[in-house]
Short mmCIF file of C-alpha atoms in Angstrom, two decimals:
data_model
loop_
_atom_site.label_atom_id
_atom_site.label_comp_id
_atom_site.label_asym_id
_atom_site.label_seq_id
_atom_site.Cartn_x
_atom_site.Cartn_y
_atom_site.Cartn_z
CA UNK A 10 -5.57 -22.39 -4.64
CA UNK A 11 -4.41 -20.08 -2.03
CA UNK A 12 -7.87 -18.42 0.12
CA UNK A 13 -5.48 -16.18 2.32
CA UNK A 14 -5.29 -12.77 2.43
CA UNK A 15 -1.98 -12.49 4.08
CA UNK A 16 -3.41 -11.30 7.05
CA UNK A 17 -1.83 -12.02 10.34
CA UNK A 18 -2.85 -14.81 12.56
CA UNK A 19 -4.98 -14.37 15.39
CA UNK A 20 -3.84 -15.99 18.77
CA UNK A 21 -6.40 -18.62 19.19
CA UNK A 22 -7.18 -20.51 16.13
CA UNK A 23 -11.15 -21.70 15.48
CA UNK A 24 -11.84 -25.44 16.42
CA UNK A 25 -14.46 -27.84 14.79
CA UNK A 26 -17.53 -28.32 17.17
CA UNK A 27 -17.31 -31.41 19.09
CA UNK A 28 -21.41 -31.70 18.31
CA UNK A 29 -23.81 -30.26 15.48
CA UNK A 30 -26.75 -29.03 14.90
CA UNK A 31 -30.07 -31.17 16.49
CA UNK A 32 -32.61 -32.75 13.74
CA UNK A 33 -35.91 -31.50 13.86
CA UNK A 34 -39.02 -30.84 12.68
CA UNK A 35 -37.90 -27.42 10.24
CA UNK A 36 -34.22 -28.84 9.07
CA UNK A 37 -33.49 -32.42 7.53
CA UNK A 38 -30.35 -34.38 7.73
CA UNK A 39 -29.07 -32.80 4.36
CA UNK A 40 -28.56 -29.66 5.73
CA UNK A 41 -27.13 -30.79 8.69
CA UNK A 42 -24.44 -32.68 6.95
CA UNK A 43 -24.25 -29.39 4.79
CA UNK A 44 -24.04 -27.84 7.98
CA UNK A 45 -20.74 -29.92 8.29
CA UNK A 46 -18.74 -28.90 5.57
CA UNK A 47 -19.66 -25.53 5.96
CA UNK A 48 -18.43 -25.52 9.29
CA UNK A 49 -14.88 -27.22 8.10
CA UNK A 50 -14.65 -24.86 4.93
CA UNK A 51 -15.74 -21.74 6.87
CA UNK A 52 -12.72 -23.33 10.06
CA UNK A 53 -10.24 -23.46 6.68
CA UNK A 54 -11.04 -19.62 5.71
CA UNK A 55 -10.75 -17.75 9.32
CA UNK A 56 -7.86 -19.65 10.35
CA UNK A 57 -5.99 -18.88 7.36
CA UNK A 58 -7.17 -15.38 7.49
CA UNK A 59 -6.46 -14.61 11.01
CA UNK A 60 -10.47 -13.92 10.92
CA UNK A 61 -12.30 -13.44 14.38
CA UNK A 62 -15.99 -14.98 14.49
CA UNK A 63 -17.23 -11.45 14.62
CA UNK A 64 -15.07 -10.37 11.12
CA UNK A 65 -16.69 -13.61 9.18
CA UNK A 66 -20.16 -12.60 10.59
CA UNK A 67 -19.52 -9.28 9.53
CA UNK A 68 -18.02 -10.42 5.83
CA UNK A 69 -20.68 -12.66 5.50
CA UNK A 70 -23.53 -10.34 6.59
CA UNK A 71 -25.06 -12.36 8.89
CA UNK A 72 -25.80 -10.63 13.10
CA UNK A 73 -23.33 -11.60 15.28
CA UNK A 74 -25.85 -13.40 17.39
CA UNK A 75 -26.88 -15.50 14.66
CA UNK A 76 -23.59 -15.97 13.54
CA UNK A 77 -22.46 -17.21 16.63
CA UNK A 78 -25.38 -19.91 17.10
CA UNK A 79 -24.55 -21.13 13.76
CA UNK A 80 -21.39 -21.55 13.70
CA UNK A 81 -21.71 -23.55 17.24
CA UNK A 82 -24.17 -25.96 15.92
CA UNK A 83 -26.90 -24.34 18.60
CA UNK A 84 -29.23 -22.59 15.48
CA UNK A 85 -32.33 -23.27 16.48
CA UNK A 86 -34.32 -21.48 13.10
CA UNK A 87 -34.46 -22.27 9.77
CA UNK A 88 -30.79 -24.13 8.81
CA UNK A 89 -30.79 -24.03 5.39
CA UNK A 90 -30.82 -20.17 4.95
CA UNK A 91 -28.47 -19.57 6.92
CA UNK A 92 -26.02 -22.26 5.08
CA UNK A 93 -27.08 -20.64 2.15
CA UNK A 94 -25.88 -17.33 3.44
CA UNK A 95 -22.69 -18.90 4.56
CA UNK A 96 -22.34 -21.29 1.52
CA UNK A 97 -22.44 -18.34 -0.89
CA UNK A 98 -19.95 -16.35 1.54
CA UNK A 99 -17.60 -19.08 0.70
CA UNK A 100 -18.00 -19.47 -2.65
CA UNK A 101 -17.27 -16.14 -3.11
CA UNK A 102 -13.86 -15.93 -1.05
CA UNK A 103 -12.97 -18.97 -3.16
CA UNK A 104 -14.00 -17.10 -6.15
CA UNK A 105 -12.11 -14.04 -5.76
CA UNK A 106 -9.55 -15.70 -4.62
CA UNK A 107 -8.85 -17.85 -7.96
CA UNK A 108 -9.45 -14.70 -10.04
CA UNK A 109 -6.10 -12.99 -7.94
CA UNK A 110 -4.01 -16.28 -8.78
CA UNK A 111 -4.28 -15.53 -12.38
CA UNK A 112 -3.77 -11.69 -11.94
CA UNK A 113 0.14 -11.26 -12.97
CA UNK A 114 2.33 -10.05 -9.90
CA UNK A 115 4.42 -6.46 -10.53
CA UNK A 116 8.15 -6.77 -10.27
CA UNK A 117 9.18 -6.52 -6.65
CA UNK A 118 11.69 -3.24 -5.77
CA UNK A 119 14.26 -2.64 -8.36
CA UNK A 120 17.25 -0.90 -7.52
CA UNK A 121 16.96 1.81 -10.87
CA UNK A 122 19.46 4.36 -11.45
CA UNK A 123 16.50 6.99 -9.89
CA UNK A 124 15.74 4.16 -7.17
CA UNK A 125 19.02 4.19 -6.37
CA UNK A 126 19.52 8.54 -5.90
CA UNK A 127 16.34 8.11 -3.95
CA UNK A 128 17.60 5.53 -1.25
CA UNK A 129 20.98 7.53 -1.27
CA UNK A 130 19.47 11.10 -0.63
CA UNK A 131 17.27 9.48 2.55
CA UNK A 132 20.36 7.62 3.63
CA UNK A 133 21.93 11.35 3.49
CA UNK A 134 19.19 12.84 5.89
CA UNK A 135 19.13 9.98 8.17
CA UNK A 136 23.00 9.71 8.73
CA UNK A 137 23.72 14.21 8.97
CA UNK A 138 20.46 14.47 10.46
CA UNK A 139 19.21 16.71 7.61
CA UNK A 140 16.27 18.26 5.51
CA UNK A 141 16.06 16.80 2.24
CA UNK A 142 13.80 16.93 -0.63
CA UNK A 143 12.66 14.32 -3.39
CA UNK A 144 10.51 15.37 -6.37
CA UNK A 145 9.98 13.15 -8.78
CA UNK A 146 7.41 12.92 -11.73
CA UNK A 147 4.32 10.44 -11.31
CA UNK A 148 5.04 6.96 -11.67
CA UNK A 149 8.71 7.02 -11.21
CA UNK A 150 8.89 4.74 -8.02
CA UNK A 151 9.51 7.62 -5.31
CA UNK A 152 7.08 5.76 -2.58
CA UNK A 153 8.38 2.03 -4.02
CA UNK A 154 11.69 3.61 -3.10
CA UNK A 155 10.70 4.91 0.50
CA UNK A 156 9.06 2.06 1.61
CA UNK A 157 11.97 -0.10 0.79
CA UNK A 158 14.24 2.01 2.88
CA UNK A 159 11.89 2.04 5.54
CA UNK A 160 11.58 -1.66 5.44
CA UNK A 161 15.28 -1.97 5.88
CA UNK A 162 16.86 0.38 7.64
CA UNK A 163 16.29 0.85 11.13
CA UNK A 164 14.64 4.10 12.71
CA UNK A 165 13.40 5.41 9.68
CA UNK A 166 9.28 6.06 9.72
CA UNK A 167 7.17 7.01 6.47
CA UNK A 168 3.77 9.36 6.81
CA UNK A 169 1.34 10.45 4.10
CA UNK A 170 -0.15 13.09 4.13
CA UNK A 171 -3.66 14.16 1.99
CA UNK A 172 -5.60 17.30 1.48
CA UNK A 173 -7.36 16.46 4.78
CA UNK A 174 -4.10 16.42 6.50
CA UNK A 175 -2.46 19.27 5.40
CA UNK A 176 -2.26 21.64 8.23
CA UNK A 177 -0.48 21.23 11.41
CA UNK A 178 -2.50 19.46 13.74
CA UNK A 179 -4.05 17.33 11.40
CA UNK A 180 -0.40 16.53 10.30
CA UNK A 181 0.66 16.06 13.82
CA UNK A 182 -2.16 13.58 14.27
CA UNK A 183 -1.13 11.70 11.02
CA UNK A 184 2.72 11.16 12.12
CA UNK A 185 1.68 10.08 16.05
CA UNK A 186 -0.20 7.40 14.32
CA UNK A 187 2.37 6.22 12.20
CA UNK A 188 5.22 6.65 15.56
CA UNK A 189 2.51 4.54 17.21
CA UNK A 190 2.81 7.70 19.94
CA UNK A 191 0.07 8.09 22.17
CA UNK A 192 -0.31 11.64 23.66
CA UNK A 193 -4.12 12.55 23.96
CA UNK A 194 -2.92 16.26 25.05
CA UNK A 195 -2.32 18.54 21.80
CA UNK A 196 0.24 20.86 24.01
CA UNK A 197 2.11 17.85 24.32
CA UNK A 198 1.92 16.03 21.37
CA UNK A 199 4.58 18.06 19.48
CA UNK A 200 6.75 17.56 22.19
CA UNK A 201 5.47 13.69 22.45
CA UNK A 202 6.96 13.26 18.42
CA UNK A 203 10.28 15.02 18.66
CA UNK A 204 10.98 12.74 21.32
CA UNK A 205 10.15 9.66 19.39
CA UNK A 206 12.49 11.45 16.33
CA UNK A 207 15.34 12.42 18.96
CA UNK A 208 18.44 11.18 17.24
CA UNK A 209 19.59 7.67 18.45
CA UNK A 210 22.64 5.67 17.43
CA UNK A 211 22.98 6.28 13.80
CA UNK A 212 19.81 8.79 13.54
CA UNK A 213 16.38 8.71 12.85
CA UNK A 214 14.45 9.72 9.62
CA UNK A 215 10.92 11.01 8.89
CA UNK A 216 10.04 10.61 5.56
CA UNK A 217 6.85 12.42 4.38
CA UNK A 218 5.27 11.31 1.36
CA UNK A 219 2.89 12.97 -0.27
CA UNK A 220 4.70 16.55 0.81
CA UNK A 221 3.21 19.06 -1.91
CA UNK A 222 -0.08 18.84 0.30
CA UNK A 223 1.58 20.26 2.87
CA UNK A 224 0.54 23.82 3.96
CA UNK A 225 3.78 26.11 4.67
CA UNK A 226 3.30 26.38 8.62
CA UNK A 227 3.09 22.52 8.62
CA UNK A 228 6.88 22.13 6.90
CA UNK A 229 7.99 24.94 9.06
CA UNK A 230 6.85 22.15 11.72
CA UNK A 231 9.05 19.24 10.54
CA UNK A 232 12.38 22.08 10.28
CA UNK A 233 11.26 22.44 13.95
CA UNK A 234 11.98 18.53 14.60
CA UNK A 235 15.06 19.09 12.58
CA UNK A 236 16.72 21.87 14.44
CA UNK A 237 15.00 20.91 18.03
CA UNK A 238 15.42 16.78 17.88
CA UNK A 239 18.34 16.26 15.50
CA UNK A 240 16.44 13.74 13.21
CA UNK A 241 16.61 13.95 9.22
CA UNK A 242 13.29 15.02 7.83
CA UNK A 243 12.73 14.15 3.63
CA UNK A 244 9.91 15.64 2.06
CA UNK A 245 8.93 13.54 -0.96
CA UNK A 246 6.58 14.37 -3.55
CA UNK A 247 5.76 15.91 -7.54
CA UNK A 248 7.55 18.85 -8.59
CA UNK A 249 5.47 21.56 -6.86
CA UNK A 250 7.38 20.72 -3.13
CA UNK A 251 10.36 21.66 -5.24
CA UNK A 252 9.07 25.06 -6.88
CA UNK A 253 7.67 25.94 -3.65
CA UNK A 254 11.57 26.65 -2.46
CA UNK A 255 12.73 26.94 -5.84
CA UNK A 256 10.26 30.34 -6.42
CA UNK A 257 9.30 31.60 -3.59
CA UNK A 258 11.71 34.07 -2.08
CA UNK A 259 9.45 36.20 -0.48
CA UNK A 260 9.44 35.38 3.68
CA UNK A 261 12.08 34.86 6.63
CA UNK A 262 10.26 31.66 7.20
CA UNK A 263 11.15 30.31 3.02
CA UNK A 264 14.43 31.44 3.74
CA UNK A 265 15.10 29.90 7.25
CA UNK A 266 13.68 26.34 5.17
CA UNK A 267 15.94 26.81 1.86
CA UNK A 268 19.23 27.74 3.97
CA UNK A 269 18.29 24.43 5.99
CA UNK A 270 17.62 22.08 2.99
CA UNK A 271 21.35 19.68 2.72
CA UNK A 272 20.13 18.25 -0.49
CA UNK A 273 17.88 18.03 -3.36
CA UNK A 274 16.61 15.28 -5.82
CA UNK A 275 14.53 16.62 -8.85
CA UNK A 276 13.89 14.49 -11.64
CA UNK A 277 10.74 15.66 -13.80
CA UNK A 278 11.40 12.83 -16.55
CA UNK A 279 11.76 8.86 -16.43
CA UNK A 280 15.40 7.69 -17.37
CA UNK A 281 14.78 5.43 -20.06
CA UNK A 282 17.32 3.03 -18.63
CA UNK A 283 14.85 2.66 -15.72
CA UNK A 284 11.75 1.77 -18.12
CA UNK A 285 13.89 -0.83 -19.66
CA UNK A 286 15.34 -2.29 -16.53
CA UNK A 287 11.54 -2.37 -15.62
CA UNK A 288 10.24 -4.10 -18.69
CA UNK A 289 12.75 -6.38 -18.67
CA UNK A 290 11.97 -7.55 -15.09
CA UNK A 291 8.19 -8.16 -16.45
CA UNK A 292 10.04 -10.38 -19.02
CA UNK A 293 8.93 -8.87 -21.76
CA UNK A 294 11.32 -9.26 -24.76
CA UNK A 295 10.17 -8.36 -27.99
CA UNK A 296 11.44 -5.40 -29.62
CA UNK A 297 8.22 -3.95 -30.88
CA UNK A 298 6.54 -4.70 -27.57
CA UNK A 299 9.42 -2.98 -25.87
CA UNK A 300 9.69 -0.02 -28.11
CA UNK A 301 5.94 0.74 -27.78
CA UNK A 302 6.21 0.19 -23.85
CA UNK A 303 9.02 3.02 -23.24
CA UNK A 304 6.59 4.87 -25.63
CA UNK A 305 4.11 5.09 -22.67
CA UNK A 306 6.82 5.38 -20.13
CA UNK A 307 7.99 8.98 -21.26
CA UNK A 308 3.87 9.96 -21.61
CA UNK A 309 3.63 10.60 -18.14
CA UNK A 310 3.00 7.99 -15.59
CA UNK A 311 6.09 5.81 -16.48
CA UNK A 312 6.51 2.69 -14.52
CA UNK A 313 2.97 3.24 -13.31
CA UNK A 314 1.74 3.61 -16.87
CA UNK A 315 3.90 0.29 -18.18
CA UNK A 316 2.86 -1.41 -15.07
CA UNK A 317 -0.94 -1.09 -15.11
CA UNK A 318 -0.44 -1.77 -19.01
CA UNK A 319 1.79 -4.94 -18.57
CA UNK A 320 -0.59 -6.66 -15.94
CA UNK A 321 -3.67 -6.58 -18.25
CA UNK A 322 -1.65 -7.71 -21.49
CA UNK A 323 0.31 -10.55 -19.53
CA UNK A 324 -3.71 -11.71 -18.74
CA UNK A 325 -4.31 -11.58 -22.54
CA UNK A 326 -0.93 -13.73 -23.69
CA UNK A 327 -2.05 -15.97 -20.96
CA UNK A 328 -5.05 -16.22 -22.25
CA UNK A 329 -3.62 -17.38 -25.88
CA UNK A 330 -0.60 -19.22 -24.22
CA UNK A 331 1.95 -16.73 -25.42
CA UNK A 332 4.45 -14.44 -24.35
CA UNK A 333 3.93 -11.05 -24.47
CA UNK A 334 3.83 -9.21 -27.59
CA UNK A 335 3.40 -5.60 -29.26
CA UNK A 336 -0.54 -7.02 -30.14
CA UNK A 337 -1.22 -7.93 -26.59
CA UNK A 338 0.55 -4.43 -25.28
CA UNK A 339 -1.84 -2.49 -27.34
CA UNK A 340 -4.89 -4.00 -26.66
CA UNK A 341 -3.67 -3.47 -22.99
CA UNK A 342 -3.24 0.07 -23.68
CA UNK A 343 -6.51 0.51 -26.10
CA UNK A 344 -8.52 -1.18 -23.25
CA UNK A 345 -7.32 1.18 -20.29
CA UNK A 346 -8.36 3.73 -22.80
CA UNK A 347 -5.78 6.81 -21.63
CA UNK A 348 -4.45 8.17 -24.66
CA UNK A 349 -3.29 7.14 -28.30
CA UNK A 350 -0.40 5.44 -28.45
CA UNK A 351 1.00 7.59 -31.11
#
């Protein structure tokens, strides 16, 4: 049973005590030799973790003080409660962790037909240095598709943004996070990006997810890194980024952004050839089952609907040592409780 989290590895790894805990008059030997495995199981679970003594106290919810003088055999209260407290800690990582074993894993990336104009139109604004724009319907795979470029092309950085980071500065904030740039001055900090975005070697691209939360003054701010830094800027997000510059005509400032926009991707509808590529990397391959899960696919949602659907019914087949089936996908879908299926 794997009890990591995937977390990275902290430099110094925990070591066993070289001594435990002292027997007297308010612990017996039981809970020292409790004391024991604790110790070697609670060793097991940071190390693999990358946990520091101070995250497990924290996880555990024991004080650091007391944490620390347990876990170095040097406790001088009351043993047993706090190997009880540690004990049930433990049993609960191990717990959790056997319950995401069974949970069935998505399909990693797949390179879709609308994957594929996705990766090709950031590719586009990274190589001419340009402003693009990706809208796409929920559920089709548009941040699947960024992160995947980001993880393997060089130079290319992805932000979101949210209502809270909408305007300017609080935009500005988000993307020196994500640059990892550190300029404490905000007169510089615009400044402090660009220069991070300057075009190098085959060009850099800023990819902002999330875009339609964008205020107008804070996309007039990534044309700026355009036209000042010579990096390619994508906005990506639903179909209101799009009707922004698709409607509005009204403004020197819409009209500076639209004659400045190289290309556009705007699919409001799943390609059915991407729900069944999808499906069929799930495995799932009977007809009804298939039928019924394209059915969801063009509700709204797509590969986020079939996904979300697929996970609980491959627990159910499990469950009754089967493949999947229409019977299991409905239940699935009855159980999430959205919509009809019909």
């Amino acid at each position: 049973m794997n009890i990591y989290s995937g977390t990275s590895q902290t430099k110094t790894l925990w070591e066993r005590p070289v001594a435990g805990p002292e027997l007297t008059a308010n612990r017996s030997q039981d809970d020292i030799d409790q004391w024991w495995s604790l110790i070697d199981r609670t060793i097991e679970v940071a190390n693999g973790n990358g946990w520091t003594k101070a995250e497990v106290a924290r996880r555990c919810g024991m004080a650091d003080g007391t944490f620390s003088q347990w876990v170095s055999g040097k406790y001088n209260g009351r043993l047993d409660k706090q190997n009880q407290t540690v004990r049930q800690w433990l049993d609960d990582v191990e717990d959790q962790a056997a319950f995401a074993a069974k949970v069935p894993q998505s399909p990693t990336f797949l390179k879709t037909r609308t994957a594929n104009e996705v990766l090709e139109t950031l590719n586009w604004a990274q190589v001419t240095s340009d402003f693009v724009i990706v809208t796409l319907a929920a559920g089709m795979g548009k941040t699947m598709a960024c992160r995947h470029y980001c993880a393997t092309r060089p130079h290319a950085y992805l932000a979101t943004v949210s209502p809270h980071t909408k305007n300017v500065h609080a935009m500005l904030i988000e993307l020196a996070a994500e640059l990892n740039v550190q300029e404490h001055n905000p007169a510089k900090l615009t400044r402090a990006i660009g220069k991070k975005l300057e075009r190098i070697g085959g060009g850099t691209l800023l990819i902002i997810d999330e875009a339609q939360n964008l205020v107008d003054d804070a996309i007039n701010q990534l044309r700026h890194f355009v036209d000042i830094y010579g990096c390619g800027v994508a906005l990506v997000g639903n179909d209101e980024v799009y009707g922004r510059f698709a409607s509005k005509s009204e403004g020197r400032s819409y009209a500076q952004l639209r004659r400045r926009i190289g290309k556009r991707l705007n699919r409001r509808q799943p390609l059915r050839q991407d729900l069944e590529a999808f499906i069929d990397a799930w495995g799932v391959t009977d007809p009804v089952a298939v039928k019924t899960l394209i059915g969801m696919g063009l509700k709204g949602g797509a590969l986020g609907q079939i996904d979300k659907t697929l996970k609980l019914a491959a627990m159910l087949a499990m469950a009754n040592d089967e493949p999947i089936n229409a019977r299991h996908v409905e239940t699935a879908w009855k159980n999430r409780d959205v919509e009809d299926i019909a």
